[in-house]
Amino acid sequence: MLAIRAPRLFDGRDPHRDRVVLVENGRVTAVTFGDPPEGAAVVELGADVTLLPGLIDCHVHLAFDASPDVLGGLERPGLAERMREAARRDLAAGVTTVRDLGDRGYLALELGMGLDGPEILAAGPPITTPRGHCWFLGGEAAGEREVRAAVRERAARGAHVVKMMVTGGEMTPGSRSHLLQYGPAELRAAAGEAHAHCAAGIAAALDAGFDSIEHCSFFTEDFYELDHALIQRLAASDVVASLTAGVAPGAPPPPPRIQARLSAALEGLSVMYAAGVRFVIGTDAGVGPPKPHGVLPYGAEMLVGAGYTPVDVLRAITSVAAETCHVDGRKGMIAPGHDADLLVVAGDPLDDITALCRPLAVYRMGRPVSGEGS
C-alpha cells in the first residue's frame, strides 16, 4: 500500500486540506484524514504543494511532431517511436490521459506503452472528404454509405471515439476552415466527435447530435465573427466544446491567417464562458511549433487569462474531461476505485494556475514516473 500525505488536494471537483490518499494495485482505495495505516509506504508531499488527478488533454495528434514540416514528418521512418516519445512528453507534463484525434494507420491504438505513457484514447484516421482536411491520414469517405462503413471500421479496430472533419482546416492545402465538408446525412451517420471551425459547422454538428465539438471557433472567409445565438444554443445543450488552448512560451507565431484572428478568438473564449458553455481543453498538440506535446498546462493558463476561474479550468482538465471522454468512474478524480493517475505540483493552482507548469511528480496507476519519488 502507498500512502500519499497531501496537505493540499484538488480531487477533480473541489479543494481539500490535509488528506491521505491510499493506493493499492494501481487504484485509489481511500481518501482519509489522520495517520496512514501501519505498514504503508508513506510519501510526504510537503507544505506548499498540491496533489491533483492526472490531467486529460482531449485533443492531441501524437503522429504530428510539432515541427515546421509536420506533413513531411509523417513520411519519415520511425513514426511509431516518435509517437511514443510525444506521449512520454505529455506524461512528463502531468498529462496521464490523451485523446488522439487523428493518426495514420491506427498507430495510436498500437503503441503498446502501458504505464510508460499516458492512457491513449484514439480515434484512428479522422473521417474526411476526398482530399479534405487531413485526407493524408487515410480517412477519406464520400457520401453516407462510405461514412457508415468508415465508422464500422473504426469500431472494429477498437477506436475509442469517431472523429469527423465537419469543416476544413488550416493545415491542409485547399481546405478552408469556414466551409462545410459534409451534409446532414453524412454527419448523422457518424455523430461522435466533430471538428468545426465556423458557425455553420458548429450548428451542423449540433443538429447531427455530436457529443463534443473540437475548436468551436467562428472563422469566416475574411475574419472571425461570433454567433451569439448559436453560443446560447450550445450553452443550452449537453454538447461539450473542446476549446483549443495552449501555446509553448517563446514559440514562433502561428500562420498569418491564424495570427490575425487571435484577439477575436480570445474574445470568443470569454463570451462562451460567460454564456455557460460546457468546456474541456484540447490543445491540438503536435500541429506546429507553437504546440509541442505536453502543452496542456499552458492551455489552462490561457483560459484563466481569458477570464475563466481556476477551479473551472481544473475541473475541465480532470473530471469534466473524463466525462467527455467516457472514462469517468476511473479517471479524472482522486476517489476510491479510480486509477491512481496523479500529479503533484509546486504551489496552489487555485491561486496561481501556472503551478501546473511546475510538476514535481507524476504517478501512472500508482507508479511514479517522473519527479520526486521516481
mmCIF file with all atom_site columns, N, CA, C and O in Angstrom, residues 76-105:
data_model
loop_
_atom_site.group_PDB
_atom_site.id
_atom_site.type_symbol
_atom_site.label_atom_id
_atom_site.label_alt_id
_atom_site.label_comp_id
_atom_site.label_asym_id
_atom_site.label_entity_id
_atom_site.label_seq_id
_atom_site.pdbx_PDB_ins_code
_atom_site.Cartn_x
_atom_site.Cartn_y
_atom_site.Cartn_z
_atom_site.occupancy
_atom_site.B_iso_or_equiv
_atom_site.pdbx_formal_charge
_atom_site.auth_seq_id
_atom_site.auth_comp_id
_atom_site.auth_asym_id
_atom_site.auth_atom_id
_atom_site.pdbx_PDB_model_num
ATOM 1   N N  . ARG A 1 76  ? 8.680  10.224 -42.705 1.00 0.00 ? 76  ARG A N  1
ATOM 2   C CA . ARG A 1 76  ? 9.994  9.739  -42.290 1.00 0.00 ? 76  ARG A CA 1
ATOM 3   C C  . ARG A 1 76  ? 9.873  8.410  -41.550 1.00 0.00 ? 76  ARG A C  1
ATOM 4   O O  . ARG A 1 76  ? 8.894  8.175  -40.833 1.00 0.00 ? 76  ARG A O  1
ATOM 5   N N  . PRO A 1 77  ? 10.852 7.523  -41.676 1.00 0.00 ? 77  PRO A N  1
ATOM 6   C CA . PRO A 1 77  ? 10.811 6.259  -40.929 1.00 0.00 ? 77  PRO A CA 1
ATOM 7   C C  . PRO A 1 77  ? 10.792 6.508  -39.432 1.00 0.00 ? 77  PRO A C  1
ATOM 8   O O  . PRO A 1 77  ? 11.270 7.539  -38.939 1.00 0.00 ? 77  PRO A O  1
ATOM 9   N N  . GLY A 1 78  ? 10.239 5.568  -38.689 1.00 0.00 ? 78  GLY A N  1
ATOM 10  C CA . GLY A 1 78  ? 10.246 5.646  -37.238 1.00 0.00 ? 78  GLY A CA 1
ATOM 11  C C  . GLY A 1 78  ? 9.090  6.419  -36.641 1.00 0.00 ? 78  GLY A C  1
ATOM 12  O O  . GLY A 1 78  ? 9.191  6.919  -35.513 1.00 0.00 ? 78  GLY A O  1
ATOM 13  N N  . LEU A 1 79  ? 7.971  6.507  -37.372 1.00 0.00 ? 79  LEU A N  1
ATOM 14  C CA . LEU A 1 79  ? 6.835  7.300  -36.892 1.00 0.00 ? 79  LEU A CA 1
ATOM 15  C C  . LEU A 1 79  ? 6.317  6.778  -35.555 1.00 0.00 ? 79  LEU A C  1
ATOM 16  O O  . LEU A 1 79  ? 6.035  7.560  -34.638 1.00 0.00 ? 79  LEU A O  1
ATOM 17  N N  . ALA A 1 80  ? 6.185  5.463  -35.398 1.00 0.00 ? 80  ALA A N  1
ATOM 18  C CA . ALA A 1 80  ? 5.628  4.919  -34.154 1.00 0.00 ? 80  ALA A CA 1
ATOM 19  C C  . ALA A 1 80  ? 6.486  5.299  -32.949 1.00 0.00 ? 80  ALA A C  1
ATOM 20  O O  . ALA A 1 80  ? 5.954  5.656  -31.891 1.00 0.00 ? 80  ALA A O  1
ATOM 21  N N  . GLU A 1 81  ? 7.803  5.242  -33.086 1.00 0.00 ? 81  GLU A N  1
ATOM 22  C CA . GLU A 1 81  ? 8.658  5.598  -31.953 1.00 0.00 ? 81  GLU A CA 1
ATOM 23  C C  . GLU A 1 81  ? 8.576  7.090  -31.658 1.00 0.00 ? 81  GLU A C  1
ATOM 24  O O  . GLU A 1 81  ? 8.614  7.501  -30.494 1.00 0.00 ? 81  GLU A O  1
ATOM 25  N N  . ARG A 1 82  ? 8.451  7.913  -32.692 1.00 0.00 ? 82  ARG A N  1
ATOM 26  C CA . ARG A 1 82  ? 8.277  9.351  -32.443 1.00 0.00 ? 82  ARG A CA 1
ATOM 27  C C  . ARG A 1 82  ? 6.944  9.614  -31.731 1.00 0.00 ? 82  ARG A C  1
ATOM 28  O O  . ARG A 1 82  ? 6.854  10.513 -30.890 1.00 0.00 ? 82  ARG A O  1
ATOM 29  N N  . MET A 1 83  ? 5.935  8.837  -32.046 1.00 0.00 ? 83  MET A N  1
ATOM 30  C CA . MET A 1 83  ? 4.666  8.970  -31.337 1.00 0.00 ? 83  MET A CA 1
ATOM 31  C C  . MET A 1 83  ? 4.811  8.580  -29.876 1.00 0.00 ? 83  MET A C  1
ATOM 32  O O  . MET A 1 83  ? 4.237  9.221  -28.985 1.00 0.00 ? 83  MET A O  1
ATOM 33  N N  . ARG A 1 84  ? 5.572  7.552  -29.609 1.00 0.00 ? 84  ARG A N  1
ATOM 34  C CA . ARG A 1 84  ? 5.808  7.163  -28.205 1.00 0.00 ? 84  ARG A CA 1
ATOM 35  C C  . ARG A 1 84  ? 6.538  8.268  -27.456 1.00 0.00 ? 84  ARG A C  1
ATOM 36  O O  . ARG A 1 84  ? 6.223  8.555  -26.295 1.00 0.00 ? 84  ARG A O  1
ATOM 37  N N  . GLU A 1 85  ? 7.512  8.886  -28.110 1.00 0.00 ? 85  GLU A N  1
ATOM 38  C CA . GLU A 1 85  ? 8.241  9.978  -27.457 1.00 0.00 ? 85  GLU A CA 1
ATOM 39  C C  . GLU A 1 85  ? 7.309  11.160 -27.194 1.00 0.00 ? 85  GLU A C  1
ATOM 40  O O  . GLU A 1 85  ? 7.382  11.805 -26.143 1.00 0.00 ? 85  GLU A O  1
ATOM 41  N N  . ALA A 1 86  ? 6.417  11.458 -28.128 1.00 0.00 ? 86  ALA A N  1
ATOM 42  C CA . ALA A 1 86  ? 5.441  12.524 -27.912 1.00 0.00 ? 86  ALA A CA 1
ATOM 43  C C  . ALA A 1 86  ? 4.562  12.200 -26.710 1.00 0.00 ? 86  ALA A C  1
ATOM 44  O O  . ALA A 1 86  ? 4.271  13.067 -25.878 1.00 0.00 ? 86  ALA A O  1
ATOM 45  N N  . ALA A 1 87  ? 4.134  10.960 -26.602 1.00 0.00 ? 87  ALA A N  1
ATOM 46  C CA . ALA A 1 87  ? 3.301  10.557 -25.466 1.00 0.00 ? 87  ALA A CA 1
ATOM 47  C C  . ALA A 1 87  ? 4.069  10.669 -24.153 1.00 0.00 ? 87  ALA A C  1
ATOM 48  O O  . ALA A 1 87  ? 3.500  11.077 -23.123 1.00 0.00 ? 87  ALA A O  1
ATOM 49  N N  . ARG A 1 88  ? 5.364  10.333 -24.172 1.00 0.00 ? 88  ARG A N  1
ATOM 50  C CA . ARG A 1 88  ? 6.159  10.466 -22.945 1.00 0.00 ? 88  ARG A CA 1
ATOM 51  C C  . ARG A 1 88  ? 6.284  11.929 -22.526 1.00 0.00 ? 88  ARG A C  1
ATOM 52  O O  . ARG A 1 88  ? 6.310  12.242 -21.330 1.00 0.00 ? 88  ARG A O  1
ATOM 53  N N  . ARG A 1 89  ? 6.344  12.844 -23.492 1.00 0.00 ? 89  ARG A N  1
ATOM 54  C CA . ARG A 1 89  ? 6.399  14.269 -23.145 1.00 0.00 ? 89  ARG A CA 1
ATOM 55  C C  . ARG A 1 89  ? 5.089  14.714 -22.498 1.00 0.00 ? 89  ARG A C  1
ATOM 56  O O  . ARG A 1 89  ? 5.093  15.526 -21.558 1.00 0.00 ? 89  ARG A O  1
ATOM 57  N N  . ASP A 1 90  ? 3.976  14.214 -22.981 1.00 0.00 ? 90  ASP A N  1
ATOM 58  C CA . ASP A 1 90  ? 2.707  14.510 -22.325 1.00 0.00 ? 90  ASP A CA 1
ATOM 59  C C  . ASP A 1 90  ? 2.722  14.025 -20.883 1.00 0.00 ? 90  ASP A C  1
ATOM 60  O O  . ASP A 1 90  ? 2.330  14.749 -19.961 1.00 0.00 ? 90  ASP A O  1
ATOM 61  N N  . LEU A 1 91  ? 3.156  12.796 -20.677 1.00 0.00 ? 91  LEU A N  1
ATOM 62  C CA . LEU A 1 91  ? 3.153  12.223 -19.342 1.00 0.00 ? 91  LEU A CA 1
ATOM 63  C C  . LEU A 1 91  ? 4.060  13.017 -18.400 1.00 0.00 ? 91  LEU A C  1
ATOM 64  O O  . LEU A 1 91  ? 3.690  13.278 -17.246 1.00 0.00 ? 91  LEU A O  1
ATOM 65  N N  . ALA A 1 92  ? 5.221  13.429 -18.871 1.00 0.00 ? 92  ALA A N  1
ATOM 66  C CA . ALA A 1 92  ? 6.139  14.203 -18.033 1.00 0.00 ? 92  ALA A CA 1
ATOM 67  C C  . ALA A 1 92  ? 5.528  15.529 -17.608 1.00 0.00 ? 92  ALA A C  1
ATOM 68  O O  . ALA A 1 92  ? 5.884  16.076 -16.555 1.00 0.00 ? 92  ALA A O  1
ATOM 69  N N  . ALA A 1 93  ? 4.601  16.054 -18.409 1.00 0.00 ? 93  ALA A N  1
ATOM 70  C CA . ALA A 1 93  ? 3.933  17.314 -18.074 1.00 0.00 ? 93  ALA A CA 1
ATOM 71  C C  . ALA A 1 93  ? 2.732  17.115 -17.160 1.00 0.00 ? 93  ALA A C  1
ATOM 72  O O  . ALA A 1 93  ? 2.054  18.087 -16.827 1.00 0.00 ? 93  ALA A O  1
ATOM 73  N N  . GLY A 1 94  ? 2.478  15.880 -16.752 1.00 0.00 ? 94  GLY A N  1
ATOM 74  C CA . GLY A 1 94  ? 1.352  15.606 -15.861 1.00 0.00 ? 94  GLY A CA 1
ATOM 75  C C  . GLY A 1 94  ? 0.102  15.179 -16.569 1.00 0.00 ? 94  GLY A C  1
ATOM 76  O O  . GLY A 1 94  ? -0.957 15.021 -15.939 1.00 0.00 ? 94  GLY A O  1
ATOM 77  N N  . VAL A 1 95  ? 0.170  14.974 -17.877 1.00 0.00 ? 95  VAL A N  1
ATOM 78  C CA . VAL A 1 95  ? -0.989 14.552 -18.669 1.00 0.00 ? 95  VAL A CA 1
ATOM 79  C C  . VAL A 1 95  ? -0.984 13.024 -18.718 1.00 0.00 ? 95  VAL A C  1
ATOM 80  O O  . VAL A 1 95  ? -0.197 12.414 -19.434 1.00 0.00 ? 95  VAL A O  1
ATOM 81  N N  . THR A 1 96  ? -1.864 12.416 -17.954 1.00 0.00 ? 96  THR A N  1
ATOM 82  C CA . THR A 1 96  ? -1.863 10.960 -17.831 1.00 0.00 ? 96  THR A CA 1
ATOM 83  C C  . THR A 1 96  ? -2.873 10.282 -18.759 1.00 0.00 ? 96  THR A C  1
ATOM 84  O O  . THR A 1 96  ? -2.889 9.061  -18.852 1.00 0.00 ? 96  THR A O  1
ATOM 85  N N  . THR A 1 97  ? -3.702 11.072 -19.446 1.00 0.00 ? 97  THR A N  1
ATOM 86  C CA . THR A 1 97  ? -4.632 10.541 -20.442 1.00 0.00 ? 97  THR A CA 1
ATOM 87  C C  . THR A 1 97  ? -4.690 11.521 -21.603 1.00 0.00 ? 97  THR A C  1
ATOM 88  O O  . THR A 1 97  ? -4.815 12.734 -21.386 1.00 0.00 ? 97  THR A O  1
ATOM 89  N N  . VAL A 1 98  ? -4.597 11.014 -22.825 1.00 0.00 ? 98  VAL A N  1
ATOM 90  C CA . VAL A 1 98  ? -4.754 11.848 -24.010 1.00 0.00 ? 98  VAL A CA 1
ATOM 91  C C  . VAL A 1 98  ? -5.798 11.224 -24.928 1.00 0.00 ? 98  VAL A C  1
ATOM 92  O O  . VAL A 1 98  ? -5.945 10.003 -25.000 1.00 0.00 ? 98  VAL A O  1
ATOM 93  N N  . ARG A 1 99  ? -6.517 12.102 -25.607 1.00 0.00 ? 99  ARG A N  1
ATOM 94  C CA . ARG A 1 99  ? -7.427 11.649 -26.662 1.00 0.00 ? 99  ARG A CA 1
ATOM 95  C C  . ARG A 1 99  ? -6.792 12.030 -27.990 1.00 0.00 ? 99  ARG A C  1
ATOM 96  O O  . ARG A 1 99  ? -6.684 13.210 -28.317 1.00 0.00 ? 99  ARG A O  1
ATOM 97  N N  . ASP A 1 100 ? -6.336 11.022 -28.724 1.00 0.00 ? 100 ASP A N  1
ATOM 98  C CA . ASP A 1 100 ? -5.671 11.244 -30.004 1.00 0.00 ? 100 ASP A CA 1
ATOM 99  C C  . ASP A 1 100 ? -6.741 11.292 -31.091 1.00 0.00 ? 100 ASP A C  1
ATOM 100 O O  . ASP A 1 100 ? -7.409 10.295 -31.365 1.00 0.00 ? 100 ASP A O  1
ATOM 101 N N  . LEU A 1 101 ? -6.869 12.458 -31.731 1.00 0.00 ? 101 LEU A N  1
ATOM 102 C CA . LEU A 1 101 ? -7.965 12.661 -32.678 1.00 0.00 ? 101 LEU A CA 1
ATOM 103 C C  . LEU A 1 101 ? -7.492 12.721 -34.119 1.00 0.00 ? 101 LEU A C  1
ATOM 104 O O  . LEU A 1 101 ? -8.026 13.468 -34.929 1.00 0.00 ? 101 LEU A O  1
ATOM 105 N N  . GLY A 1 102 ? -6.535 11.909 -34.432 1.00 0.00 ? 102 GLY A N  1
ATOM 106 C CA . GLY A 1 102 ? -6.122 11.800 -35.817 1.00 0.00 ? 102 GLY A CA 1
ATOM 107 C C  . GLY A 1 102 ? -4.726 11.275 -35.958 1.00 0.00 ? 102 GLY A C  1
ATOM 108 O O  . GLY A 1 102 ? -3.750 11.971 -35.673 1.00 0.00 ? 102 GLY A O  1
ATOM 109 N N  . ASP A 1 103 ? -4.604 10.004 -36.387 1.00 0.00 ? 103 ASP A N  1
ATOM 110 C CA . ASP A 1 103 ? -3.294 9.418  -36.643 1.00 0.00 ? 103 ASP A CA 1
ATOM 111 C C  . ASP A 1 103 ? -3.317 8.790  -38.028 1.00 0.00 ? 103 ASP A C  1
ATOM 112 O O  . ASP A 1 103 ? -4.280 8.948  -38.788 1.00 0.00 ? 103 ASP A O  1
ATOM 113 N N  . ARG A 1 104 ? -2.282 8.089  -38.350 1.00 0.00 ? 104 ARG A N  1
ATOM 114 C CA . ARG A 1 104 ? -2.211 7.366  -39.626 1.00 0.00 ? 104 ARG A CA 1
ATOM 115 C C  . ARG A 1 104 ? -2.130 5.876  -39.325 1.00 0.00 ? 104 ARG A C  1
ATOM 116 O O  . ARG A 1 104 ? -1.334 5.438  -38.501 1.00 0.00 ? 104 ARG A O  1
ATOM 117 N N  . GLY A 1 105 ? -2.975 5.113  -39.999 1.00 0.00 ? 105 GLY A N  1
ATOM 118 C CA . GLY A 1 105 ? -2.908 3.660  -39.890 1.00 0.00 ? 105 GLY A CA 1
ATOM 119 C C  . GLY A 1 105 ? -3.250 3.117  -38.517 1.00 0.00 ? 105 GLY A C  1
ATOM 120 O O  . GLY A 1 105 ? -2.810 2.019  -38.170 1.00 0.00 ? 105 GLY A O  1
#
